[in-house]
Coordinates of C-alpha atoms in Angstrom, one line a residue:
M1 CA -112.7 114.5 112.6
F2 CA -109.2 113.7 111.6
R3 CA -109.5 116.0 108.6
R4 CA -110.5 118.9 110.8
V5 CA -107.7 118.3 113.2
L6 CA -105.2 118.2 110.3
I7 CA -106.5 121.5 108.9
F8 CA -106.3 123.1 112.4
G9 CA -102.8 121.9 112.8
A10 CA -101.8 123.3 109.3
V11 CA -103.3 126.6 110.2
L12 CA -101.3 126.8 113.5
L13 CA -98.1 125.7 111.8
F14 CA -98.5 128.3 109.1
A15 CA -99.3 131.1 111.5
N16 CA -96.4 130.3 113.8
V17 CA -93.8 130.0 111.0
S18 CA -95.0 133.2 109.4
H19 CA -95.0 134.9 112.8
S20 CA -91.4 133.9 113.5
Q21 CA -90.3 135.3 110.1
N22 CA -92.3 138.5 110.2
A23 CA -92.7 139.4 113.9
T24 CA -92.3 143.1 113.5
V25 CA -95.8 144.2 114.7
A26 CA -97.2 142.8 118.0
P27 CA -100.9 142.0 117.8
S28 CA -103.0 144.2 120.1
A29 CA -105.0 141.2 121.1
S30 CA -104.7 137.5 120.5
P31 CA -106.6 136.5 117.4
S32 CA -109.2 133.8 117.6
L33 CA -109.0 130.6 115.7
E34 CA -111.6 132.0 113.2
Q35 CA -109.5 135.0 112.6
R36 CA -106.4 132.9 112.1
V37 CA -108.2 130.8 109.5
A38 CA -109.5 133.9 107.8
D39 CA -106.0 135.2 107.6
L40 CA -104.9 132.0 105.9
E41 CA -107.7 132.3 103.5
A42 CA -106.8 135.9 102.8
Y43 CA -103.2 134.8 102.0
I44 CA -104.4 132.1 99.6
N45 CA -106.9 134.5 97.9
N46 CA -104.4 137.5 97.9
G47 CA -106.8 139.6 99.9
A48 CA -106.7 141.7 103.0
R49 CA -106.4 140.3 106.6
G50 CA -108.8 141.5 109.2
S51 CA -106.0 143.4 110.9
D52 CA -105.5 145.4 107.7
S53 CA -108.6 147.4 108.1
T54 CA -108.2 150.8 109.7
D55 CA -110.6 150.0 112.6
A56 CA -109.1 146.6 113.4
K57 CA -109.3 145.7 117.1
T58 CA -107.2 142.5 116.8
G59 CA -103.7 141.9 115.4
S60 CA -102.6 139.0 113.2
N61 CA -100.2 136.2 113.6
I62 CA -99.3 136.7 109.9
S63 CA -98.3 140.3 110.1
G64 CA -95.8 140.6 107.3
S65 CA -95.4 139.6 103.7
G66 CA -96.5 136.2 102.3
P67 CA -93.6 133.9 101.1
G68 CA -95.4 132.6 98.0
H69 CA -96.5 136.0 96.7
N70 CA -93.2 137.6 97.6
G71 CA -91.3 134.7 95.8
W72 CA -93.4 135.3 92.7
M73 CA -92.8 139.0 92.7
M74 CA -89.1 138.6 93.1
T75 CA -89.2 136.3 90.1
A76 CA -91.3 138.7 88.1
S77 CA -88.9 141.6 88.9
A78 CA -86.0 139.6 87.5
L79 CA -88.1 138.7 84.4
V80 CA -88.9 142.4 83.8
L81 CA -85.2 143.4 84.1
F82 CA -84.4 140.5 81.8
M83 CA -86.6 142.2 79.2
T84 CA -84.2 145.2 79.0
L85 CA -80.9 143.4 79.9
P86 CA -80.3 141.6 77.7
G87 CA -83.7 141.2 75.8
L88 CA -84.3 144.7 74.4
A89 CA -80.6 145.3 74.1
L90 CA -80.2 142.3 71.8
F91 CA -83.4 142.9 70.0
Y92 CA -82.5 146.5 69.1
G93 CA -78.8 145.6 68.8
G94 CA -79.5 143.0 66.1
L95 CA -81.7 145.5 64.1
V96 CA -79.0 148.2 63.8
R97 CA -76.0 148.1 61.5
Q98 CA -72.8 146.3 62.8
K99 CA -71.0 149.6 63.5
N100 CA -73.6 150.7 66.0
V101 CA -74.5 147.5 67.9
L102 CA -72.5 148.4 71.0
S103 CA -74.1 151.9 71.1
V104 CA -77.5 150.3 71.7
L105 CA -76.2 148.0 74.4
A106 CA -74.4 150.9 76.1
Q107 CA -77.6 153.1 76.0
C108 CA -79.6 150.3 77.7
L109 CA -77.0 149.8 80.4
G110 CA -76.6 153.6 81.0
I111 CA -80.4 154.1 81.3
A112 CA -80.6 151.2 83.7
G113 CA -78.1 152.7 86.0
L114 CA -79.4 156.3 85.8
V115 CA -83.0 155.3 86.4
A116 CA -82.1 153.1 89.3
I117 CA -80.4 156.1 91.0
L118 CA -83.4 158.4 90.3
W119 CA -85.8 155.7 91.6
W120 CA -83.9 155.4 94.8
A121 CA -83.7 159.1 95.4
V122 CA -87.2 160.3 94.7
G123 CA -88.8 158.3 91.8
Y124 CA -90.5 155.6 93.7
S125 CA -91.8 158.2 96.2
L126 CA -93.1 160.5 93.5
V127 CA -95.0 157.6 91.9
F128 CA -96.3 155.5 94.8
S129 CA -96.6 157.7 97.9
R130 CA -99.8 159.6 98.4
G131 CA -99.8 163.2 97.2
S132 CA -102.0 164.8 94.6
P133 CA -103.9 163.3 91.7
F134 CA -100.9 164.2 89.5
I135 CA -97.8 163.4 91.5
G136 CA -96.9 161.7 94.8
G137 CA -95.0 163.1 97.7
L138 CA -91.6 162.6 99.2
K139 CA -92.6 160.2 102.0
F140 CA -90.5 157.4 100.5
A141 CA -87.6 159.5 99.3
F142 CA -84.3 157.6 99.4
L143 CA -86.5 154.5 100.0
H144 CA -87.0 155.7 103.6
G145 CA -89.3 153.2 105.3
V146 CA -89.4 150.9 102.3
D147 CA -88.7 147.6 104.0
A148 CA -90.0 144.1 104.1
Q149 CA -93.4 145.2 105.4
P150 CA -96.1 145.5 102.7
N151 CA -97.6 148.8 101.6
G152 CA -101.3 148.2 102.0
D153 CA -102.1 150.8 99.4
Y154 CA -100.9 148.3 96.7
S155 CA -100.5 144.8 98.2
F156 CA -101.1 143.1 101.5
W157 CA -98.7 140.3 100.9
V158 CA -95.7 141.7 99.0
S159 CA -92.9 143.4 100.8
Q160 CA -92.7 147.0 99.9
N161 CA -89.0 146.8 99.0
I162 CA -89.8 144.0 96.5
F163 CA -92.7 146.1 95.1
A164 CA -90.4 149.0 94.7
M165 CA -87.8 146.9 92.8
Y166 CA -90.5 145.5 90.6
Q167 CA -91.7 148.9 89.6
L168 CA -88.1 150.0 89.1
M169 CA -87.8 147.5 86.3
F170 CA -90.8 149.2 84.5
A171 CA -89.2 152.5 85.0
I172 CA -86.0 151.2 83.4
I173 CA -87.4 149.7 80.3
T174 CA -89.8 152.6 79.4
P175 CA -87.1 155.2 78.4
A176 CA -85.0 152.4 76.9
L177 CA -87.7 151.8 74.4
I178 CA -87.3 155.3 73.1
I179 CA -83.8 154.7 71.8
G180 CA -85.1 152.4 69.0
A181 CA -86.5 155.4 67.1
V182 CA -83.3 157.5 67.4
A183 CA -80.8 154.7 67.0
E184 CA -77.5 155.2 65.1
R185 CA -77.4 158.9 65.3
I186 CA -78.0 160.2 68.8
R187 CA -75.2 161.2 71.2
F188 CA -74.7 159.0 74.3
A189 CA -74.6 162.1 76.6
A190 CA -77.8 163.4 75.0
V191 CA -79.5 160.1 75.8
L192 CA -78.6 160.3 79.5
V193 CA -79.6 164.0 79.9
F194 CA -82.8 163.6 78.0
V195 CA -83.9 160.5 79.9
G196 CA -83.0 162.1 83.3
V197 CA -85.3 165.0 82.6
W198 CA -88.0 163.0 80.9
M199 CA -88.4 160.7 83.9
F200 CA -89.4 163.7 86.1
V201 CA -91.6 165.4 83.5
V202 CA -93.3 162.4 81.9
Y203 CA -92.8 159.0 83.5
F204 CA -93.2 159.8 87.2
P205 CA -96.3 162.0 86.9
L206 CA -98.0 159.6 84.4
A207 CA -97.2 156.5 86.4
H208 CA -98.7 158.2 89.5
M209 CA -101.8 159.3 87.6
V210 CA -102.5 155.8 86.4
W211 CA -101.2 153.5 89.2
G212 CA -100.9 155.8 92.3
I213 CA -103.5 155.1 95.0
D214 CA -104.8 158.7 94.6
G215 CA -103.9 159.0 90.9
L216 CA -106.1 161.0 88.5
M217 CA -106.7 158.0 86.2
N218 CA -106.6 155.1 88.6
G219 CA -110.1 153.9 87.8
V220 CA -110.0 150.7 89.8
W221 CA -108.4 151.6 93.1
N222 CA -109.0 155.3 93.5
S223 CA -112.7 155.9 94.3
H224 CA -112.2 159.6 93.7
A225 CA -110.5 159.3 90.3
K226 CA -111.8 161.9 87.9
I227 CA -111.0 159.6 85.0
T228 CA -111.9 155.9 85.6
A229 CA -109.5 154.5 83.1
I230 CA -107.9 151.1 83.5
D231 CA -104.4 150.0 82.6
F232 CA -103.3 146.6 84.0
A233 CA -99.6 146.6 83.1
G234 CA -98.6 149.8 81.3
G235 CA -100.2 150.5 78.0
T236 CA -100.3 154.2 78.7
V237 CA -97.5 154.4 81.3
V238 CA -94.9 152.4 79.4
H239 CA -95.8 152.0 75.7
M240 CA -97.7 155.1 74.8
S241 CA -95.4 157.4 76.7
S242 CA -92.3 156.0 75.2
G243 CA -93.7 155.5 71.7
W244 CA -95.1 159.0 71.2
S245 CA -92.0 160.5 72.8
A246 CA -89.9 158.5 70.3
L247 CA -91.7 160.0 67.4
V248 CA -91.1 163.5 68.5
L249 CA -87.5 162.9 69.3
C250 CA -86.7 161.2 66.0
A251 CA -88.3 164.2 64.2
L252 CA -86.1 166.6 66.2
L253 CA -83.0 164.5 65.2
G254 CA -83.9 164.1 61.6
P255 CA -83.3 161.0 59.5
R256 CA -80.1 159.0 59.4
L257 CA -77.6 159.9 56.6
G258 CA -78.6 157.9 53.6
F259 CA -82.1 157.3 54.8
R260 CA -84.3 156.0 52.0
K261 CA -81.3 156.0 49.7
E262 CA -79.1 153.3 51.2
I263 CA -79.9 149.9 52.5
M264 CA -79.9 149.9 56.3
A265 CA -80.7 146.2 56.9
P266 CA -80.4 144.6 60.4
H267 CA -76.8 143.3 60.9
S268 CA -78.0 140.2 62.8
M269 CA -81.4 138.7 62.6
V270 CA -80.1 136.0 64.9
L271 CA -79.6 138.5 67.7
C272 CA -82.9 140.1 66.9
M273 CA -84.7 136.7 67.2
V274 CA -82.9 135.9 70.5
G275 CA -83.8 139.3 71.9
A276 CA -87.4 139.0 70.8
G277 CA -87.6 135.6 72.5
M278 CA -86.2 137.0 75.7
L279 CA -88.7 139.8 75.6
W280 CA -91.6 137.3 75.2
V281 CA -90.3 135.3 78.2
G282 CA -89.6 138.4 80.3
W283 CA -93.0 139.8 79.5
Y284 CA -94.7 137.2 81.7
G285 CA -93.1 139.1 84.6
F286 CA -94.3 142.3 83.1
N287 CA -97.9 141.2 82.7
A288 CA -98.6 138.4 85.1
G289 CA -96.5 140.1 87.8
S290 CA -98.8 143.1 87.6
A291 CA -101.4 141.1 89.6
L292 CA -99.0 141.7 92.5
G293 CA -99.5 138.1 93.7
A294 CA -99.5 134.5 92.6
D295 CA -103.3 134.4 92.1
G296 CA -106.0 133.7 89.5
I297 CA -105.7 137.2 88.0
A298 CA -102.0 136.5 87.4
A299 CA -102.9 133.2 85.8
N300 CA -105.3 134.9 83.5
A301 CA -102.7 137.5 82.5
F302 CA -100.3 134.7 81.8
T303 CA -102.8 133.0 79.5
T304 CA -104.0 136.1 77.6
T305 CA -100.4 137.2 77.1
T306 CA -99.5 133.9 75.5
L307 CA -102.5 133.8 73.2
A308 CA -102.3 137.4 72.0
T309 CA -98.6 137.3 71.4
A310 CA -98.6 134.1 69.4
I311 CA -101.5 135.1 67.3
A312 CA -100.1 138.6 66.6
S313 CA -96.8 137.1 65.6
F314 CA -98.5 134.6 63.2
T315 CA -100.8 137.3 61.8
W316 CA -98.0 139.8 61.0
A317 CA -96.0 137.1 59.2
M318 CA -99.0 135.8 57.3
L319 CA -99.7 139.4 56.1
E320 CA -96.2 139.5 54.8
Y321 CA -96.6 136.2 53.1
V322 CA -99.9 137.3 51.4
L323 CA -98.7 140.8 50.4
R324 CA -95.0 140.1 49.7
G325 CA -94.8 136.3 49.1
K326 CA -92.5 135.7 52.0
A327 CA -92.9 135.4 55.8
S328 CA -89.8 136.9 57.4
V329 CA -88.2 136.2 60.8
L330 CA -88.3 140.0 61.4
G331 CA -92.1 139.8 60.7
F332 CA -92.6 137.0 63.3
C333 CA -90.5 139.0 65.8
S334 CA -92.2 142.3 65.2
G335 CA -95.6 140.7 65.4
A336 CA -94.7 139.0 68.7
V337 CA -93.6 142.3 70.2
A338 CA -96.6 144.1 68.9
G339 CA -98.9 141.4 70.5
L340 CA -97.1 141.9 73.8
V341 CA -97.5 145.6 73.6
V342 CA -101.2 145.6 72.7
I343 CA -102.2 143.0 75.3
T344 CA -100.3 144.7 78.1
P345 CA -103.0 147.0 79.4
A346 CA -105.7 144.4 79.0
C347 CA -104.1 141.1 80.1
G348 CA -105.6 141.1 83.6
F349 CA -109.0 142.3 82.5
V350 CA -109.9 140.2 79.4
D351 CA -110.8 136.6 78.8
P352 CA -109.0 134.3 76.3
T353 CA -111.5 135.1 73.5
G354 CA -110.8 138.8 74.0
A355 CA -107.1 138.1 73.9
V356 CA -107.4 136.3 70.6
L357 CA -109.2 139.2 69.0
I358 CA -106.7 141.6 70.5
G359 CA -103.9 139.4 69.0
V360 CA -105.4 139.7 65.5
A361 CA -105.7 143.5 65.8
A362 CA -102.1 143.6 67.2
G363 CA -100.8 141.8 64.1
V364 CA -102.7 144.0 61.6
V365 CA -102.7 147.6 62.8
P366 CA -99.0 148.0 63.8
F367 CA -98.0 146.1 60.7
F368 CA -99.6 148.8 58.5
A369 CA -98.2 151.5 60.8
C370 CA -94.7 150.2 60.3
T371 CA -95.0 149.5 56.6
K372 CA -97.2 152.4 55.4
L373 CA -97.0 155.3 57.8
K374 CA -93.2 155.7 57.5
S375 CA -93.4 155.6 53.7
W376 CA -96.2 158.2 53.7
F377 CA -94.6 160.7 56.1
H378 CA -90.9 159.9 55.7
Y379 CA -90.0 160.0 59.4
D380 CA -87.0 157.9 60.3
D381 CA -88.3 155.7 63.2
A382 CA -85.2 153.5 62.9
L383 CA -86.4 150.4 64.7
D384 CA -90.2 151.0 64.6
T385 CA -90.7 152.2 68.1
F386 CA -93.5 154.5 67.1
G387 CA -95.2 151.9 64.9
V388 CA -95.2 149.2 67.5
H389 CA -95.2 150.9 70.9
A390 CA -97.1 154.2 70.2
V391 CA -99.6 152.7 67.8
G392 CA -99.8 149.4 69.5
G393 CA -100.0 150.9 73.0
T394 CA -102.8 153.3 71.9
L395 CA -104.7 150.4 70.3
G396 CA -104.3 148.3 73.4
A397 CA -105.4 151.1 75.7
F398 CA -108.6 151.5 73.7
L399 CA -109.4 147.8 73.3
T400 CA -108.9 147.3 77.0
G401 CA -112.0 149.4 77.5
I402 CA -113.9 147.3 75.0
F403 CA -113.1 143.8 76.2
A404 CA -112.5 144.3 80.0
T405 CA -114.9 142.2 82.1
S406 CA -115.5 141.7 85.8
R407 CA -116.0 138.0 85.0
V408 CA -112.2 137.9 84.8
N409 CA -111.3 140.5 87.3
S410 CA -113.8 141.3 90.0
N411 CA -112.0 144.5 90.9
L412 CA -113.7 146.0 87.9
T413 CA -117.0 145.7 89.6
V414 CA -116.1 148.7 91.8
A415 CA -115.2 150.9 88.8
A416 CA -118.3 149.7 86.9
A417 CA -120.6 150.4 89.8
K418 CA -119.2 153.9 90.2
R419 CA -120.5 154.6 86.7
G420 CA -123.8 152.7 87.1
F421 CA -122.9 149.8 84.8
D422 CA -123.1 146.1 85.0
N423 CA -119.8 144.9 83.6
T424 CA -120.5 141.2 83.3
L425 CA -120.4 141.3 79.5
G426 CA -117.4 143.5 79.3
L427 CA -118.6 145.4 76.2
G428 CA -118.5 149.1 75.8
L429 CA -118.0 150.1 79.5
F430 CA -114.8 152.0 79.5
P431 CA -114.0 153.3 75.9
L432 CA -114.7 157.0 76.8
E433 CA -112.6 156.9 79.9
Q434 CA -109.8 155.1 78.0
L435 CA -110.0 157.9 75.3
K436 CA -109.5 160.5 78.0
A437 CA -106.5 158.7 79.3
I438 CA -105.1 158.3 75.8
G439 CA -105.5 162.0 75.1
I440 CA -103.7 163.0 78.3
T441 CA -100.9 160.6 77.7
I442 CA -100.3 161.7 74.2
A443 CA -100.5 165.4 75.1
L444 CA -98.0 165.0 78.0
A445 CA -95.5 162.8 76.1
V446 CA -95.5 164.9 72.9
T447 CA -95.4 168.3 74.6
A448 CA -92.8 167.4 77.2
T449 CA -90.6 165.6 74.7
A450 CA -90.6 168.5 72.3
I451 CA -89.6 170.9 75.0
I452 CA -87.0 168.7 76.6
G453 CA -85.5 167.7 73.2
A454 CA -85.3 171.3 72.1
I455 CA -83.5 172.3 75.3
V456 CA -81.0 169.4 75.1
K457 CA -80.4 170.1 71.4
T458 CA -79.7 173.8 72.2
F459 CA -77.3 173.3 75.2
I460 CA -75.4 170.0 74.5
G461 CA -76.6 168.8 71.1
L462 CA -78.7 165.8 70.2
R463 CA -77.0 164.5 67.2
I464 CA -73.5 163.1 66.5
A465 CA -71.3 164.7 63.8
P466 CA -71.8 163.4 60.2
E467 CA -68.3 161.9 60.1
I468 CA -68.9 160.0 63.3
E469 CA -72.3 158.7 62.0
R470 CA -70.5 157.4 58.9
Q471 CA -67.8 155.6 60.9
G472 CA -70.2 154.3 63.5
L473 CA -71.0 155.1 67.1
D474 CA -69.3 152.1 68.6
I475 CA -65.7 153.1 68.0
N476 CA -66.3 156.8 68.3
E477 CA -68.6 157.0 71.3
H478 CA -67.5 154.0 73.3
G479 CA -64.0 153.1 72.0
E480 CA -65.0 149.6 71.2
E481 CA -66.1 147.4 68.3
G482 CA -68.8 144.8 68.6
Y483 CA -67.0 142.3 66.4
I484 CA -63.3 141.9 65.9
V485 CA -62.2 139.3 63.3
S486 CA -58.5 138.3 63.6
G487 CA -56.3 136.1 61.4

């Protein structure tokens, strides 16, 4: 009896505290005790309240966001920004030559500011408001109506303004990845113009198609999706789009002066290692945060991310040890990033064994893409953006369809049932749908980048002058030097 009274008291306390914090919608009728307990269970399970249904007759005493889920998503948002600033900036900065380190940092900072402005103006709305299967509308332009109340299309317990900021961090890092392929030779102005146009032509439409509630390729949440593909945290949206675009852009720019003739070794493997470590830590926000709540799916994504990353890092370095006689720090770092990339679309859909197998594949396939493809085709992907993000992202998108299972994520049951499959084993359910999504992503990224790059090259120029390239971008493009030794 005492136990039941204690539970009842906790329910009342939770409901009253939450109501005082979120009392923006008055209930149409007083909820019963059973409904209040059900709302509490919905919060714990990261599910919908009874009042969230379209035909609800009764309101809820917990009408706004949930503090625990909101707290996790604010943390996850900070972690994803941490991936770019300073994680990616230091990782890329350490890999270039000393005379160009600040150029990479400036490009990351410039992209962050530019994308934030675009996201506030129309980007968030074009991706996450309802519209067509290909692009959203302007309902949330200038973040109008994006406040502390959740957007039930995506989460019942996370404030929409926090959700918008979380997705902004994805929008920032995606074009920033591209600069790795064109480092040390692209104009700063060209970067900003290219990224500004690329976001509208590639990122916003693709993100809506994959994650938008009425998106063409949202195989889990859009019951009318023509392509029932799945992408938990951005294999197609982030890594494939940036990686394939990077290949096209570096081809348009041409190789660096002295490519394949001069040694262009990283100027600081210490910075590279620090940046890679920051990427690994920040990626937990990227992957586990994509559950949009502090629940069991987030816990699974955290676990699978750890396993795949560690195994890919080890596999890459051991391949170096077997084939070259030495396991390099660069190899460990590259393998870790490759593991993070490949597990990204799968992390919330696969079990630990699937993550281990994905980790092995992530250590092997991008390794040969980075060490063999460049030597065969002689393209100057300066920091291996294509080899890791395009190849790794494509591999991850396909393997997600192989290993995804509803035993890990019950949301897959809906997508499986739509196609008449039982997805308890998680074998061979989605590969064809994944291949369709892969094809659309590659076609959009490659075609759009070729056109945008050609236009930018014609009107403002993509590449710096040869004399500036020899002297370095830091002093010429930004008027600064990364390292000043005095005395």
